[in-house]
Short mmCIF file of C-alpha atoms and ligand atoms in Angstrom, two decimals:
data_model
loop_
_atom_site.label_atom_id
_atom_site.label_comp_id
_atom_site.label_asym_id
_atom_site.label_seq_id
_atom_site.Cartn_x
_atom_site.Cartn_y
_atom_site.Cartn_z
CA UNK A 290 17.58 25.86 -1.17
CA UNK A 291 16.87 24.11 2.28
CA UNK A 292 15.84 25.11 5.55
CA UNK A 293 15.93 21.83 7.42
CA UNK A 294 13.88 23.76 10.16
CA UNK A 295 10.29 22.87 8.75
CA UNK A 296 9.06 26.50 8.55
CA UNK A 297 7.37 27.25 5.44
CA UNK A 298 8.68 30.26 3.31
CA UNK A 299 7.91 31.58 -0.12
CA UNK A 300 9.93 29.15 -2.00
CA UNK A 301 8.52 26.27 -0.02
CA UNK A 302 6.98 23.17 -2.12
CA UNK A 303 3.63 21.68 -0.96
CA UNK A 304 2.55 18.10 -1.27
CA UNK A 305 -0.68 16.69 0.36
CA UNK A 306 -3.01 13.99 1.01
CA UNK A 307 -6.52 13.76 0.11
CA UNK A 308 -9.08 11.54 1.67
CA UNK A 309 -12.21 11.09 3.96
CA UNK A 310 -11.78 10.69 6.68
CA UNK A 311 -8.14 11.90 6.75
CA UNK A 312 -7.52 12.97 10.45
CA UNK A 313 -5.76 9.76 11.36
CA UNK A 314 -3.56 9.86 7.96
CA UNK A 315 0.06 8.78 8.87
CA UNK A 316 1.32 10.63 5.81
CA UNK A 317 1.78 14.03 7.20
CA UNK A 318 4.04 13.14 9.81
CA UNK A 319 6.03 10.51 7.64
CA UNK A 320 6.44 12.86 4.76
CA UNK A 321 7.24 15.79 6.78
CA UNK A 322 10.06 13.72 8.73
CA UNK A 323 11.07 12.55 5.32
CA UNK A 324 11.45 16.22 3.77
CA UNK A 325 13.36 17.23 7.07
CA UNK A 326 15.85 14.39 6.82
CA UNK A 327 16.47 14.89 3.27
CA UNK A 328 16.93 18.56 3.65
CA UNK A 329 14.16 19.73 1.14
CA UNK A 330 12.36 22.95 1.45
CA UNK A 331 8.90 20.88 1.16
CA UNK A 332 5.85 20.71 3.43
CA UNK A 333 2.86 18.29 3.81
CA UNK A 334 -0.54 18.78 4.85
CA UNK A 335 -3.79 16.78 4.75
CA UNK A 336 -7.02 17.91 3.40
CA UNK A 337 -10.35 16.19 4.11
CA UNK A 338 -12.00 16.06 0.62
CA UNK A 339 -15.69 14.84 0.11
CA UNK A 340 -16.32 12.91 -2.87
CA UNK A 341 -18.58 15.76 -4.09
CA UNK A 342 -15.69 18.01 -4.09
CA UNK A 343 -13.05 15.91 -5.91
CA UNK A 344 -13.14 17.63 -9.17
CA UNK A 345 -12.73 21.17 -7.54
CA UNK A 346 -9.90 19.67 -5.31
CA UNK A 347 -7.88 18.52 -8.53
CA UNK A 348 -8.45 21.89 -10.10
CA UNK A 349 -7.14 23.26 -6.88
CA UNK A 350 -4.01 21.42 -7.18
CA UNK A 351 -3.54 22.49 -10.63
CA UNK A 352 -4.25 26.04 -9.95
CA UNK A 353 -2.23 26.62 -6.64
CA UNK A 354 0.85 24.22 -8.11
CA UNK A 355 0.63 21.81 -5.39
CA UNK A 356 3.47 19.29 -6.25
CA UNK A 357 2.19 16.15 -5.24
CA UNK A 358 -0.64 14.15 -3.73
CA UNK A 359 -1.16 11.11 -1.80
CA UNK A 360 -4.58 9.68 -2.58
CA UNK A 361 -6.71 7.66 0.15
CA UNK A 362 -10.09 6.29 0.69
CA UNK A 363 -12.54 6.90 -1.03
CA UNK A 364 -10.93 8.74 -3.73
CA UNK A 365 -8.48 6.32 -5.26
CA UNK A 366 -10.56 4.92 -8.23
CA UNK A 367 -12.25 8.46 -8.82
CA UNK A 368 -9.02 10.09 -8.93
CA UNK A 369 -7.90 7.39 -11.86
CA UNK A 370 -10.62 8.88 -14.00
CA UNK A 371 -9.97 12.68 -13.22
CA UNK A 372 -6.18 12.98 -13.97
CA UNK A 373 -4.55 13.87 -17.20
CA UNK A 374 -2.32 10.86 -17.44
CA UNK A 375 -1.73 7.39 -15.77
CA UNK A 376 1.35 5.17 -15.32
CA UNK A 377 0.86 1.63 -16.77
CA UNK A 378 0.11 0.25 -13.04
CA UNK A 379 -2.51 2.93 -12.36
CA UNK A 380 -4.35 2.29 -15.62
CA UNK A 381 -4.15 -1.53 -15.01
CA UNK A 382 -5.41 -1.32 -11.61
CA UNK A 383 -7.84 1.46 -12.25
CA UNK A 384 -6.57 3.37 -8.94
CA UNK A 385 -4.28 5.94 -8.20
CA UNK A 386 -2.68 6.47 -4.78
CA UNK A 387 -0.01 9.09 -5.79
CA UNK A 388 -0.25 12.02 -8.09
CA UNK A 389 2.83 13.92 -9.51
CA UNK A 390 1.87 17.74 -10.65
CA UNK A 391 4.16 18.04 -13.67
CA UNK A 392 3.64 21.73 -14.63
CA UNK A 393 -0.17 21.59 -14.37
CA UNK A 394 -0.40 18.15 -15.49
CA UNK A 395 -1.36 15.56 -13.16
CA UNK A 396 0.06 12.11 -13.71
CA UNK A 397 -1.49 9.34 -11.46
CA UNK A 398 0.63 6.40 -10.20
CA UNK A 399 0.11 3.40 -7.97
CA UNK A 400 2.74 2.84 -5.73
CA UNK A 401 1.20 0.02 -3.67
CA UNK A 402 2.65 -2.75 -5.50
CA UNK A 403 6.27 -1.48 -5.73
CA UNK A 404 6.16 -0.96 -1.97
CA UNK A 405 4.96 -4.29 -1.40
CA UNK A 406 7.48 -5.69 -3.16
CA UNK A 407 10.30 -3.50 -1.45
CA UNK A 408 8.93 -4.40 1.90
CA UNK A 409 9.24 -8.06 1.25
CA UNK A 410 13.05 -7.86 0.38
CA UNK A 411 13.57 -5.38 3.08
CA UNK A 412 11.93 -7.10 5.79
CA UNK A 413 12.25 -10.82 4.66
CA UNK A 414 15.08 -10.74 2.25
CA UNK A 415 12.78 -12.43 -0.30
CA UNK A 416 12.62 -11.36 -4.17
CA UNK A 417 9.55 -12.88 -5.81
CA UNK A 418 11.46 -13.82 -8.86
CA UNK A 419 10.83 -17.47 -9.64
CA UNK A 420 8.86 -18.18 -6.45
CA UNK A 421 5.36 -19.41 -5.97
CA UNK A 422 3.14 -17.01 -4.50
CA UNK A 423 -0.47 -17.19 -2.90
CA UNK A 424 -2.24 -13.92 -2.45
CA UNK A 425 -5.30 -14.05 -0.02
CA UNK A 426 -7.76 -11.49 -1.05
CA UNK A 427 -8.64 -9.49 -4.39
CA UNK A 428 -9.70 -6.02 -3.18
CA UNK A 429 -7.63 -2.68 -4.30
CA UNK A 430 -4.57 -3.72 -1.88
CA UNK A 431 -4.70 -7.32 -3.14
CA UNK A 432 -4.69 -6.29 -6.81
CA UNK A 433 -1.74 -3.97 -6.58
CA UNK A 434 0.13 -6.86 -4.79
CA UNK A 435 -0.74 -9.37 -7.54
CA UNK A 436 0.41 -7.03 -10.38
CA UNK A 437 3.45 -6.47 -8.52
CA UNK A 438 4.30 -10.12 -7.77
CA UNK A 439 3.88 -10.90 -11.67
CA UNK A 440 5.75 -8.02 -12.79
CA UNK A 441 8.47 -9.33 -10.38
CA UNK A 442 8.80 -12.47 -12.01
CA UNK A 443 6.98 -14.66 -9.66
CA UNK A 444 6.57 -18.11 -11.22
CA UNK A 445 2.83 -18.37 -10.08
CA UNK A 446 0.64 -16.20 -8.44
CA UNK A 447 -2.39 -17.82 -7.16
CA UNK A 448 -5.38 -15.73 -6.04
CA UNK A 449 -7.72 -16.94 -3.46
CA UNK A 450 -10.84 -14.76 -2.50
CA UNK A 451 -14.18 -15.36 -0.93
CA UNK A 452 -15.84 -13.69 -4.05
CA UNK A 453 -14.43 -16.07 -6.64
CA UNK A 454 -15.30 -13.76 -9.45
CA UNK A 455 -12.92 -11.05 -7.88
CA UNK A 456 -10.40 -13.52 -7.47
CA UNK A 457 -10.38 -14.33 -11.18
CA UNK A 458 -10.33 -10.40 -12.12
CA UNK A 459 -7.27 -10.09 -9.95
CA UNK A 460 -5.32 -13.17 -11.11
CA UNK A 461 -5.62 -11.52 -14.69
CA UNK A 462 -3.26 -8.63 -13.56
CA UNK A 463 -0.37 -11.41 -13.06
CA UNK A 464 -0.75 -12.69 -16.60
CA UNK A 465 0.38 -15.92 -17.46
CA UNK A 466 1.63 -16.59 -13.69
CA UNK A 467 -1.73 -15.70 -12.45
CA UNK A 468 -4.40 -18.37 -11.28
CA UNK A 469 -7.68 -18.01 -9.49
CA UNK A 470 -8.93 -20.39 -6.71
CA UNK A 471 -12.07 -20.34 -4.32
CA UNK A 472 -10.86 -19.57 -0.67
CA UNK A 473 -12.54 -22.84 0.40
CA UNK A 474 -9.77 -24.75 -1.54
CA UNK A 475 -7.03 -22.47 -0.18
CA UNK A 476 -5.20 -24.96 2.08
CA UNK A 477 -3.32 -27.12 -0.96
CA UNK A 478 -2.25 -23.86 -2.39
CA UNK A 479 -0.85 -22.63 1.08
CA UNK A 480 1.12 -25.65 1.37
CA UNK A 481 2.64 -25.34 -2.12
CA UNK A 482 3.54 -21.48 -1.86
CA UNK A 483 7.08 -19.96 -1.25
CA UNK A 484 5.49 -16.52 -0.25
CA UNK A 485 1.98 -16.40 1.23
CA UNK A 486 0.34 -12.95 1.31
CA UNK A 487 -2.82 -12.03 3.35
CA UNK A 488 -3.99 -8.95 1.43
CA UNK A 489 -7.85 -9.12 3.13
CA UNK A 490 -8.81 -6.93 5.78
CA UNK A 491 -9.47 -10.13 7.97
CA UNK A 492 -7.43 -9.76 11.35
CA UNK A 493 -7.61 -5.83 11.39
CA UNK A 494 -8.08 -3.87 14.41
CA UNK A 495 -8.65 -7.22 16.52
CA UNK A 496 -6.35 -7.20 19.38
CA UNK A 497 -6.21 -10.52 20.85
CA UNK A 498 -8.44 -12.11 17.96
CA UNK A 499 -7.39 -15.39 16.02
CA UNK A 500 -9.05 -14.28 12.94
CA UNK A 501 -7.19 -15.46 10.11
CA UNK A 502 -8.48 -15.53 6.37
CA UNK A 503 -7.32 -19.11 5.71
CA UNK A 504 -6.38 -21.89 8.00
CA UNK A 505 -2.58 -21.42 9.08
CA UNK A 506 -2.27 -25.10 9.84
CA UNK A 507 -1.32 -25.70 6.35
CA UNK A 508 1.74 -23.31 6.71
CA UNK A 509 5.06 -25.28 6.38
CA UNK A 510 8.89 -24.37 7.35
CA UNK A 511 10.73 -22.40 4.88
CA UNK A 512 7.79 -20.19 3.69
CA UNK A 513 7.58 -16.75 4.27
CA UNK A 514 4.32 -14.79 5.34
CA UNK A 515 3.41 -11.09 4.66
CA UNK A 516 0.37 -9.65 6.23
CA UNK A 517 -0.88 -6.21 4.71
CA UNK A 518 -2.54 -5.65 7.95
CA UNK A 519 -0.52 -3.43 10.34
CA UNK A 520 -3.25 -2.91 13.22
CA UNK A 521 -2.57 -4.85 15.69
CA UNK A 522 1.18 -4.70 14.74
CA UNK A 523 1.23 -8.56 15.42
CA UNK A 524 -1.56 -9.70 13.27
CA UNK A 525 -3.21 -13.10 13.96
CA UNK A 526 -1.61 -14.48 11.02
CA UNK A 527 1.89 -13.13 11.80
CA UNK A 528 1.49 -14.58 15.20
CA UNK A 529 0.29 -18.11 13.78
CA UNK A 530 3.21 -18.10 11.23
CA UNK A 531 5.82 -17.22 13.83
CA UNK A 532 4.40 -19.70 16.37
CA UNK A 533 5.45 -22.27 13.57
CA UNK A 534 8.84 -20.70 13.14
CA UNK A 535 8.12 -18.90 9.99
CA UNK A 536 9.45 -15.59 8.92
CA UNK A 537 6.61 -13.30 8.81
CA UNK A 538 5.92 -9.30 8.67
CA UNK A 539 3.09 -7.12 8.91
CA UNK A 540 1.83 -4.21 6.73
CA UNK A 541 4.02 -1.51 8.00
CA UNK A 542 6.78 -2.03 5.69
CA UNK A 543 4.47 -1.71 2.43
CA UNK A 544 3.11 1.46 3.99
CA UNK A 545 6.58 3.04 4.46
CA UNK A 546 7.81 1.64 1.07
CA UNK A 547 4.74 2.83 -0.87
CA UNK A 548 5.30 6.30 0.73
CA UNK A 549 9.20 6.13 0.10
CA UNK A 550 8.11 5.49 -3.86
CA UNK A 551 5.78 8.55 -3.90
CA UNK A 552 8.45 10.61 -2.32
CA UNK A 553 10.81 9.79 -4.91
CA UNK A 554 8.25 10.34 -7.57
CA UNK A 555 7.64 13.98 -6.47
CA UNK A 556 10.95 15.30 -5.36
CA UNK A 557 13.44 13.10 -7.41
CA UNK A 558 15.45 12.45 -4.36
CA UNK A 559 16.10 9.08 -2.72
CA UNK A 560 13.66 8.73 0.03
CA UNK A 561 15.17 8.29 3.75
CA UNK A 562 13.24 4.92 4.30
CA UNK A 563 14.66 4.29 7.83
CA UNK A 564 13.49 7.77 9.06
CA UNK A 565 10.05 7.29 7.32
CA UNK A 566 9.83 3.67 9.05
CA UNK A 567 10.87 4.94 12.55
CA UNK A 568 8.17 7.74 12.31
CA UNK A 569 5.45 5.13 11.20
CA UNK A 570 6.15 2.91 14.11
CA UNK A 571 6.51 5.60 16.76
CA UNK A 572 2.97 6.98 15.47
CA UNK A 573 1.28 3.30 15.53
CA UNK A 574 2.75 2.83 18.87
CA UNK A 575 1.52 5.98 20.40
CA UNK A 576 -1.96 6.40 18.42
CA UNK A 577 -3.13 2.91 19.43
CA UNK A 578 -5.95 2.89 16.91
CA UNK A 579 -6.64 2.12 13.62
CA UNK A 580 -4.59 4.66 11.26
CA UNK A 581 -5.27 4.65 7.49
CA UNK A 582 -2.71 6.52 5.50
P1 LIG B 868 -9.23 -2.88 0.06
O1 LIG B 868 -9.33 -2.04 -1.60
O2 LIG B 868 -8.48 -2.21 1.03
O3 LIG B 868 -8.29 -4.06 -0.30
P2 LIG B 868 -11.78 -4.44 -0.40
O4 LIG B 868 -11.90 -3.83 -1.63
O5 LIG B 868 -12.88 -4.12 0.62
O6 LIG B 868 -10.71 -3.39 0.66
O7 LIG B 868 -11.12 -5.85 -0.15
C1 LIG B 868 -11.26 -6.53 0.95
C2 LIG B 868 -10.57 -7.87 0.80
O8 LIG B 868 -10.82 -8.68 2.01
C3 LIG B 868 -11.46 -8.72 -0.22
O9 LIG B 868 -10.71 -9.53 -0.70
C4 LIG B 868 -12.60 -9.24 0.71
O10 LIG B 868 -13.13 -10.79 0.18
P3 LIG B 868 -14.20 -10.43 -1.00
O11 LIG B 868 -13.86 -9.95 -2.21
O12 LIG B 868 -15.14 -11.51 -0.90
O13 LIG B 868 -15.35 -9.35 -0.26
C5 LIG B 868 -11.77 -9.68 1.91
N1 LIG B 868 -12.50 -9.91 3.07
C6 LIG B 868 -13.07 -9.05 3.80
N2 LIG B 868 -13.76 -9.54 4.99
C7 LIG B 868 -13.51 -11.21 4.73
C8 LIG B 868 -13.73 -12.04 5.54
N3 LIG B 868 -14.59 -12.13 6.67
N4 LIG B 868 -13.46 -13.41 4.99
C9 LIG B 868 -12.62 -13.40 3.96
N5 LIG B 868 -12.36 -12.36 3.08
C10 LIG B 868 -12.77 -11.15 3.46
#
């Protein structure tokens, strides 16, 4: 059943990422390393798919029996409307980052939120249950984080965003725990939170910049800080939090854990998370440039 050598043969199962651009995706190296480590006869490829070819691509997945897909920019929302079935999370988020091919029936999932919560636990030893959480941002990644924090039992999930209407929509995902605020009023919420999350793109790709989405002066001892940005590895927010003695983590672990959840959905096998993390870290260190999954 297994080869471990990585050479495809007749029985090899295929998973793939679709996106545009997809050249710099980390998914192939991460998942191929995971398949090898788990001794699975699977392989993983990246397919550049334009929006105009998305329907044909998904028909191709069905026709060819491709076992699993990762979905990245710009297709996450469109795929949610093209699969045969959606998980609860994918339906609520109206976005799919992972597809399972169940005998020709495509089931869309969203693993970003569970990946974020797993990363919080793995990196910072924190579980959201009963905690006051602040999420800055209200885009696709932020929405997944808000939903997951609410599901994990956070006592409050305050959502702060530059565009306050988007904060209102995102906060609803946390149910009764959710509350929107304008970004201009965020400092008080920063002071009150146990877990502070940057889920905006602010700070991305700006080595040496001091860009943060909110003033870090309001951070206080005892809080933990999670930034979903991972380029640079030490983001301006992570650096600011650590200077104040706070435990802080970047978005690498979320990237790894959302991939691990996808791996488990496709294969039914526990993901070799440590191998996947080492692969991502090595790729980011050698690439030295922004690398969307
Ligand atoms: P993604 O789906 O990857 O999360 P997105 O939907 O473009 O990306 O969302 C980006 C997030 O970063 C949004 O919350 C955005 O705020 P708006 O909703 O007001 O656009 C936030 N963001 C981007 N640049 C920002 C900036 N300079 N200051 C504050 N927030 C910013």
